[in-house]
Coordinates of C-alpha atoms in Angstrom, one line a residue:
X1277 CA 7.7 -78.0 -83.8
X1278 CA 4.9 -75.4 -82.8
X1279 CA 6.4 -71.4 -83.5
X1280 CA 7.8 -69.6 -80.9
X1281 CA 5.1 -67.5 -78.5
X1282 CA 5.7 -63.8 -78.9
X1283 CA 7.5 -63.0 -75.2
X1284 CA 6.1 -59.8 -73.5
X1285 CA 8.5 -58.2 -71.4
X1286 CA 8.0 -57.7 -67.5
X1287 CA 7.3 -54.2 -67.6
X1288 CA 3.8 -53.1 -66.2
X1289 CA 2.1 -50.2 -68.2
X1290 CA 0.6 -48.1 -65.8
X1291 CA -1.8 -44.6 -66.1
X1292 CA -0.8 -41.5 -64.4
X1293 CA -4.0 -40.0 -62.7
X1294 CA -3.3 -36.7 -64.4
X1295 CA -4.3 -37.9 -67.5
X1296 CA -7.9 -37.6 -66.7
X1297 CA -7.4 -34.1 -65.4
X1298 CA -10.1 -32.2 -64.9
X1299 CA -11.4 -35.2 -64.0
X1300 CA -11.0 -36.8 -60.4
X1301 CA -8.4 -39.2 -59.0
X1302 CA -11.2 -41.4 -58.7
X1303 CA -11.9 -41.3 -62.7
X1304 CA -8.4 -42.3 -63.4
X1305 CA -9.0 -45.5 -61.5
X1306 CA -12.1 -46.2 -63.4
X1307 CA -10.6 -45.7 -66.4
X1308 CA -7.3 -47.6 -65.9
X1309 CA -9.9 -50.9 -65.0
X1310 CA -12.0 -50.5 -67.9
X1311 CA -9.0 -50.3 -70.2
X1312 CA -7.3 -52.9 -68.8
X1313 CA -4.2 -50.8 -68.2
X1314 CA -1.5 -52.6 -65.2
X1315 CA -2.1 -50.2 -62.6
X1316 CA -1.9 -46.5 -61.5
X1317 CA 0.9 -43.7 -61.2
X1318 CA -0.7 -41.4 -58.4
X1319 CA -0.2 -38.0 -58.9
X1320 CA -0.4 -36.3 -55.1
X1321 CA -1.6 -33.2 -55.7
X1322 CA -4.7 -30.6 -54.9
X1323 CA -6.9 -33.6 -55.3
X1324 CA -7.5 -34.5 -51.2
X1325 CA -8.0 -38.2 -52.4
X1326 CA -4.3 -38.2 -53.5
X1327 CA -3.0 -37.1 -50.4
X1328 CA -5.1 -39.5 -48.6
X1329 CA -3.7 -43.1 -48.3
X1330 CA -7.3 -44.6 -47.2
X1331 CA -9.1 -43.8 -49.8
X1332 CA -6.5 -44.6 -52.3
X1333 CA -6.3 -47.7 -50.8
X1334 CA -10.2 -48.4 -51.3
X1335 CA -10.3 -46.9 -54.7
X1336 CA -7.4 -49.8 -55.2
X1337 CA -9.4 -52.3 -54.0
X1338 CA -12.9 -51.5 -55.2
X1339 CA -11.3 -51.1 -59.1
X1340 CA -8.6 -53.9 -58.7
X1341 CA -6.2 -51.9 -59.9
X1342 CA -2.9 -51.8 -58.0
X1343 CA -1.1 -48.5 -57.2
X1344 CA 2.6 -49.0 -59.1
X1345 CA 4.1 -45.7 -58.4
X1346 CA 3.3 -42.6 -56.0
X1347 CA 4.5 -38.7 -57.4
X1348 CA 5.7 -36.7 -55.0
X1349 CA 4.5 -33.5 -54.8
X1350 CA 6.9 -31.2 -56.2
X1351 CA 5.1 -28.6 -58.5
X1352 CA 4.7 -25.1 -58.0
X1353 CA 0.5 -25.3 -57.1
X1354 CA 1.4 -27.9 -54.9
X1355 CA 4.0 -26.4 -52.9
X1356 CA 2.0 -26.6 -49.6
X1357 CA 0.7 -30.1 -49.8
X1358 CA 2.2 -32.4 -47.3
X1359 CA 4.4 -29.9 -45.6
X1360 CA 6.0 -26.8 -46.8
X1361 CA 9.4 -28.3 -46.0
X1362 CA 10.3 -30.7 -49.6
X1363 CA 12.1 -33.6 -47.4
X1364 CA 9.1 -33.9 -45.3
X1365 CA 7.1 -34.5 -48.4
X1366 CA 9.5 -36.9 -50.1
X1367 CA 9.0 -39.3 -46.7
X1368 CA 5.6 -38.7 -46.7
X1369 CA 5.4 -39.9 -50.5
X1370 CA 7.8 -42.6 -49.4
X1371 CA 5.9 -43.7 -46.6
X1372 CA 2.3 -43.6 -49.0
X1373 CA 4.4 -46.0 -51.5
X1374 CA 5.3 -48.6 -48.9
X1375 CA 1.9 -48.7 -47.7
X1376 CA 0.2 -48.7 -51.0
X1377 CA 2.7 -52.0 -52.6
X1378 CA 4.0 -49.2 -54.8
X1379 CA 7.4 -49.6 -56.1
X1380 CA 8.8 -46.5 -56.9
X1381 CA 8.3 -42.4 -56.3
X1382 CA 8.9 -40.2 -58.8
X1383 CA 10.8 -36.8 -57.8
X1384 CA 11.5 -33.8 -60.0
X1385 CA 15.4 -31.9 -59.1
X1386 CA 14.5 -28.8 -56.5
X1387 CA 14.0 -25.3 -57.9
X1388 CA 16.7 -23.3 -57.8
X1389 CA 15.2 -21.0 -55.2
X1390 CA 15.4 -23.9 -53.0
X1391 CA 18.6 -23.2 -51.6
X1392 CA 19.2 -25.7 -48.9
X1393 CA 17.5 -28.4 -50.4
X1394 CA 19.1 -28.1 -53.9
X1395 CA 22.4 -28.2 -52.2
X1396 CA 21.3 -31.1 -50.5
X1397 CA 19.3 -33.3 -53.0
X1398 CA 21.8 -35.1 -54.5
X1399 CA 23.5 -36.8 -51.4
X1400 CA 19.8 -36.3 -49.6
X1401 CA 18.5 -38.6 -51.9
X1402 CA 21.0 -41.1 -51.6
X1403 CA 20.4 -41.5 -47.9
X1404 CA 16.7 -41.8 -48.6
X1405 CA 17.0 -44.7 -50.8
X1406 CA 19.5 -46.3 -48.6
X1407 CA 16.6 -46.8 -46.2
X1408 CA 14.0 -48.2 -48.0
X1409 CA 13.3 -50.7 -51.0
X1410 CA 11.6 -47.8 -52.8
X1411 CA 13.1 -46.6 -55.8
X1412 CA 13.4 -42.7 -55.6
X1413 CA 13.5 -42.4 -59.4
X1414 CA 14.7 -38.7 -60.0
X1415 CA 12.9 -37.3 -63.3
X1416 CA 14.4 -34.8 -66.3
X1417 CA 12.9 -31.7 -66.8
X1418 CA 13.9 -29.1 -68.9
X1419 CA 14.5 -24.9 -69.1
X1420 CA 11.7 -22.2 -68.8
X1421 CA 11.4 -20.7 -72.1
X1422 CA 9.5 -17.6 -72.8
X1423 CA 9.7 -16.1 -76.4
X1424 CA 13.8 -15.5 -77.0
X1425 CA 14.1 -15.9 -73.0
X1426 CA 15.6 -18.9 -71.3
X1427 CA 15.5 -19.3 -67.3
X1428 CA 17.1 -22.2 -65.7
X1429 CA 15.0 -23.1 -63.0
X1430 CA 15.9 -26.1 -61.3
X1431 CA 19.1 -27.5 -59.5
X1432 CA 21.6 -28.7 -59.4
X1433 CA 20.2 -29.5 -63.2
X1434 CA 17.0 -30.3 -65.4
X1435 CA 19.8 -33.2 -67.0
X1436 CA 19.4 -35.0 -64.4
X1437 CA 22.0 -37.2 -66.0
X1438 CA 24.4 -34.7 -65.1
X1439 CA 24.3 -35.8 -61.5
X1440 CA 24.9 -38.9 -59.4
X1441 CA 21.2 -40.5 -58.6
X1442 CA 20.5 -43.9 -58.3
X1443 CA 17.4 -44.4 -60.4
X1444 CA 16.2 -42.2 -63.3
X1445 CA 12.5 -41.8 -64.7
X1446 CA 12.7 -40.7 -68.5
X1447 CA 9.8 -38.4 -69.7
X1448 CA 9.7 -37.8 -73.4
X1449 CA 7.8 -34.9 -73.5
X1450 CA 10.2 -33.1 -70.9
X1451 CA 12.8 -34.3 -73.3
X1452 CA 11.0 -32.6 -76.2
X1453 CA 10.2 -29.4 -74.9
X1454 CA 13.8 -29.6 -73.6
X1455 CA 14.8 -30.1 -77.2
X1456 CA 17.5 -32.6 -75.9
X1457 CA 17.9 -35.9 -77.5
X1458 CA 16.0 -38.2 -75.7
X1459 CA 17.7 -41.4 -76.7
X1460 CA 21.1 -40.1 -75.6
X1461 CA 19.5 -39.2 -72.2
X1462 CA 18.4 -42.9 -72.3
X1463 CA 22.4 -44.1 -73.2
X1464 CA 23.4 -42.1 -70.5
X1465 CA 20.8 -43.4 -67.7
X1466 CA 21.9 -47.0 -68.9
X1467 CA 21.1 -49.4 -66.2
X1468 CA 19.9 -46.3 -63.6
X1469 CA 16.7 -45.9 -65.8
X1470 CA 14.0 -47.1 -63.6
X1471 CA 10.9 -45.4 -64.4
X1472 CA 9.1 -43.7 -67.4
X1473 CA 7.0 -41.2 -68.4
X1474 CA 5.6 -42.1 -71.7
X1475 CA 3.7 -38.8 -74.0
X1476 CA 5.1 -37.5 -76.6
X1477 CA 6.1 -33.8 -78.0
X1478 CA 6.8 -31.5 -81.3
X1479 CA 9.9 -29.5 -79.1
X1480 CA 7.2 -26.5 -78.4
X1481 CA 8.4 -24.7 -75.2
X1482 CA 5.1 -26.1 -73.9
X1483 CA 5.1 -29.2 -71.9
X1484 CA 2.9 -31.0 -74.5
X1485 CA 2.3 -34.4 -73.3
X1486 CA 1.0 -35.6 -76.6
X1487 CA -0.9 -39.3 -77.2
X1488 CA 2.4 -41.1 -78.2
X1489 CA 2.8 -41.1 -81.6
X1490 CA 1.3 -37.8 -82.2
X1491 CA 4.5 -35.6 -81.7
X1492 CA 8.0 -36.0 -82.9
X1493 CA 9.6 -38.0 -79.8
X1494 CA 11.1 -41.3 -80.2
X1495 CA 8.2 -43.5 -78.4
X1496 CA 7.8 -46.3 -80.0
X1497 CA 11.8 -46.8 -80.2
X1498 CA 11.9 -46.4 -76.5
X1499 CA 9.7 -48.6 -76.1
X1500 CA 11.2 -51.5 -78.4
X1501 CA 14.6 -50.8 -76.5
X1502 CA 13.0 -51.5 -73.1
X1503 CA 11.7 -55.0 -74.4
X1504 CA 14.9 -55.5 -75.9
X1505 CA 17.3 -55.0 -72.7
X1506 CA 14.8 -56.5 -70.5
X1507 CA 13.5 -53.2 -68.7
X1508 CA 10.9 -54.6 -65.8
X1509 CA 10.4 -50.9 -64.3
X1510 CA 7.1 -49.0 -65.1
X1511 CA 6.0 -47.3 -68.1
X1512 CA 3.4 -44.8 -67.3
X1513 CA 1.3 -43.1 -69.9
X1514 CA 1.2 -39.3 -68.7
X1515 CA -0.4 -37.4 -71.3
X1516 CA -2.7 -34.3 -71.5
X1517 CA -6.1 -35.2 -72.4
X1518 CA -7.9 -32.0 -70.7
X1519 CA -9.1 -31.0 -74.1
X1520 CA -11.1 -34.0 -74.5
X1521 CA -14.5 -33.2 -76.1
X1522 CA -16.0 -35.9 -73.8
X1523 CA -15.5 -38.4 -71.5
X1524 CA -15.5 -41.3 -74.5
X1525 CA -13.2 -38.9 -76.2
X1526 CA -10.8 -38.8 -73.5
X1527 CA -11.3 -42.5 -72.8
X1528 CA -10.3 -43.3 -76.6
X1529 CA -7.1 -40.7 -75.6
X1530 CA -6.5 -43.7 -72.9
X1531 CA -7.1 -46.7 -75.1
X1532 CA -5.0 -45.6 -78.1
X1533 CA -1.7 -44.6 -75.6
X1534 CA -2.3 -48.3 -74.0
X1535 CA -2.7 -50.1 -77.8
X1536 CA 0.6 -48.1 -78.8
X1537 CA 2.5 -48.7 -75.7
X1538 CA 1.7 -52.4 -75.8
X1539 CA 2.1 -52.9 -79.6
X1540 CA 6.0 -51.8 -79.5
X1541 CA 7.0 -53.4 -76.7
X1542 CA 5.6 -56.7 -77.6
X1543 CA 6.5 -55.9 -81.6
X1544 CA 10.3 -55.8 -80.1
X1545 CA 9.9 -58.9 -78.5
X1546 CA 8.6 -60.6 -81.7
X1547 CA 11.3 -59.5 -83.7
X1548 CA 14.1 -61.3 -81.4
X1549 CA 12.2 -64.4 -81.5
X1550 CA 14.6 -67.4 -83.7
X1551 CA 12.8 -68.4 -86.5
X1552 CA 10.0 -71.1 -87.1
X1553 CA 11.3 -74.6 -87.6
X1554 CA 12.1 -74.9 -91.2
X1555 CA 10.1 -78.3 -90.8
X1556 CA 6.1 -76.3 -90.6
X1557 CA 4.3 -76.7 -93.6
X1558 CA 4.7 -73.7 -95.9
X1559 CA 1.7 -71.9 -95.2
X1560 CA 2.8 -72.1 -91.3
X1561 CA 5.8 -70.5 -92.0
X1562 CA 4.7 -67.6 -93.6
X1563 CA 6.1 -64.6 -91.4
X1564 CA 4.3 -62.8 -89.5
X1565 CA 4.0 -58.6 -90.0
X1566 CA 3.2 -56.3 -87.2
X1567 CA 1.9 -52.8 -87.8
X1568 CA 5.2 -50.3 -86.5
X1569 CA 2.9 -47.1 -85.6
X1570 CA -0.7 -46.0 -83.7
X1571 CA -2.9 -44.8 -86.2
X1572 CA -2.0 -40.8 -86.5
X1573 CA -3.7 -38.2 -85.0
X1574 CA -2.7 -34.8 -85.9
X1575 CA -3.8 -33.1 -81.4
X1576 CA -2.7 -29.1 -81.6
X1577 CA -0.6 -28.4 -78.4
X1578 CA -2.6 -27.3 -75.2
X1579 CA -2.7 -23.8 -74.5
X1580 CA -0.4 -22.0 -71.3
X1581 CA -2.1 -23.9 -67.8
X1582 CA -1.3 -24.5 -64.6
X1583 CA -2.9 -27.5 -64.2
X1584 CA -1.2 -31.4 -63.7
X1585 CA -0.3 -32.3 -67.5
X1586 CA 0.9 -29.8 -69.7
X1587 CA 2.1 -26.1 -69.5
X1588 CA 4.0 -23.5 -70.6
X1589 CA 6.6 -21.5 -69.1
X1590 CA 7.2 -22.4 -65.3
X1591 CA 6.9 -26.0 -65.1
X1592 CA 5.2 -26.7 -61.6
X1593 CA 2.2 -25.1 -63.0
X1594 CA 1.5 -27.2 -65.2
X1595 CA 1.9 -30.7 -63.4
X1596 CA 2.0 -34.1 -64.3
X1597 CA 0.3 -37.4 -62.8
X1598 CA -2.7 -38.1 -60.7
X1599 CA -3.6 -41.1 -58.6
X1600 CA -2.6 -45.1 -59.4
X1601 CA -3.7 -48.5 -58.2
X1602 CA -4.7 -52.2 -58.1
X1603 CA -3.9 -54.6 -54.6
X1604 CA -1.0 -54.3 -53.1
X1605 CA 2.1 -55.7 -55.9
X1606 CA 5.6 -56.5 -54.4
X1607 CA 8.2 -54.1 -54.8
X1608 CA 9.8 -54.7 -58.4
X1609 CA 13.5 -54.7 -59.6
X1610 CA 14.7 -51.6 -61.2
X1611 CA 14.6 -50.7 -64.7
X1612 CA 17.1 -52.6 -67.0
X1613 CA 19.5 -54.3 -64.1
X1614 CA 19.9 -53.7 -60.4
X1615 CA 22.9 -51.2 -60.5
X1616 CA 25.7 -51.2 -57.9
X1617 CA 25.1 -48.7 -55.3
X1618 CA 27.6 -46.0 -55.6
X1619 CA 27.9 -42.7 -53.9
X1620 CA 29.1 -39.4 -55.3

């Protein structure tokens, strides 16, 4: 009896198109192909390409690299993109996923300046997933610190877990410069988590979006969870790569995130496997041993930006993804198990 094939799990490992930043959408889809990552998160932001549904289509196309996820745009420097009116902005970004093959938009919770709409969002996006197979996956974000100062600026919560939504995303290094614990937050999505944002963090009041395994967060068990309970959402590496000495240096960034991604969710897998047949020769039988962690890198934190990955203070100026892709891919399940609809 031949030993058991290691099982990978279903979920597709995407790269958010602000990892390349300050390089272009268009880079991020180059670099995704050459890597050999599963597709694209697209960050719509300044960038005209990832407001423009054409040319993210061709840059799909041309690269093979399917679009898995579309991020609404709902920083501060983006604020004007697609509308001035957030609900406008959340159907244009649902209307780019459905005609992209993307499966899910990622939202951040309003700021809490934005009255009406924070009010609203809760039951708002309800109604907005009731009408489409796209998953609005609502993401965690944490409080504005500044020295001794703490501001909370979004609503009704940066937990999101402290509200009703029907999908979550999970980003570790909102968790980390939340200082919350990030597995918990996972126990308490449960079956809701639908989405994540994979980088990790050292709890800086930065957003740090570290190469996992370069901070303190808990990436790689995250990840071996997931393959465990059968997650089949998206994990999207979204790290901060803007201080990349070079384009190879930034491309090595890319490759080591993808190697470490892969490695504990297919190390997970392994591990659940039954044993070899106690009938293999010996020397077939002799377990295998996986390495556990990416090599380490010691990356010091980036400095205060507004830019799409990483930032201090206000989040919104600092930003996350940029543009995603490959052909058109049906619309996936959500993360661990469909969960019943309910309503608040």
């Amino acid at each position: 009896m031949a030993e058991p094939v290691v099982r990978i799990p279903d979920a597709k490992v995407a790269l958010s198109t602000a990892s390349v930043y300050p390089e272009s959408t268009a880079t991020a889809f180059e670099i995704a192909a050459r890597l050999g990552y599963d597709g694209v998160e697209v960050m719509v932001w300044n960038d005209p390409v990832s407001q423009d549904i054409d040319a993210l289509r061709r840059l799909s196309d041309h690269h093979r690299v399917p679009i898995l996820a579309v991020h609404a745009p709902c920083l501060l420097i983006t604020q004007r993109v697609w509308s001035t009116d957030p609900w406008t902005k959340l159907q244009r970004a649902r209307a780019a996923a459905e005609k992209l093959g993307a499966s899910t938009v990622v939202v951040h919770p309003p700021f809490r300046w934005q009255r009406q709409y924070a009010r609203d969002f809760v039951t708002g996006i309800w109604r907005m997933a009731d009408e489409t197979d796209v998953r609005f996956a609502v993401e965690n974000m944490y409080p504005w610190r500044y020295r001794d100062r703490e501001m909370l600026a979004y609503a009704p919560d940066w937990d999101v877990t402290k509200d009703d939504y029907r999908h979550f995303t999970i980003d570790l290094s909102h968790a980390s410069t939340a200082r919350a614990d990030a597995m918990q937050m996972v126990d308490r999505m449960a079956d809701r988590l639908g989405h994540v944002h994979l980088a990790d963090g050292n709890g800086s009041a930065k957003d740090e979006h570290l190469v996992p395994g370069r901070g303190s967060q808990p990436c790689a068990e995250l990840l071996e969870r997931l393959a465990l309970t059968g997650f089949d959402g998206h994990v999207v590496i979204e790290v901060n790569t803007r201080r990349a000495m070079s384009g190879a240096e930034r491309e090595a960034d890319l490759a080591e995130a993808l190697a470490f991604t892969r490695l504990h969710l297919a190390s997970a897998s392994s591990a659940s496997l039954p044993p070899a047949s106690s009938s293999l020769p010996p020397s077939s039988s002799k377990p295998s041993t996986a390495s556990s962690q990416a090599p380490p890198a010691a990356a010091p934190p980036p400095e205060p930006s507004s830019t799409p990955t990483g930032s201090s203070a206000p989040e919104g100026s600092s930003g996350a993804a940029m543009p995603s892709s490959r052909s058109s891919s049906p619309k996936s399940r959500a993360g661990f198990r469909r969960p019943k609809a309910r309503r608040r």
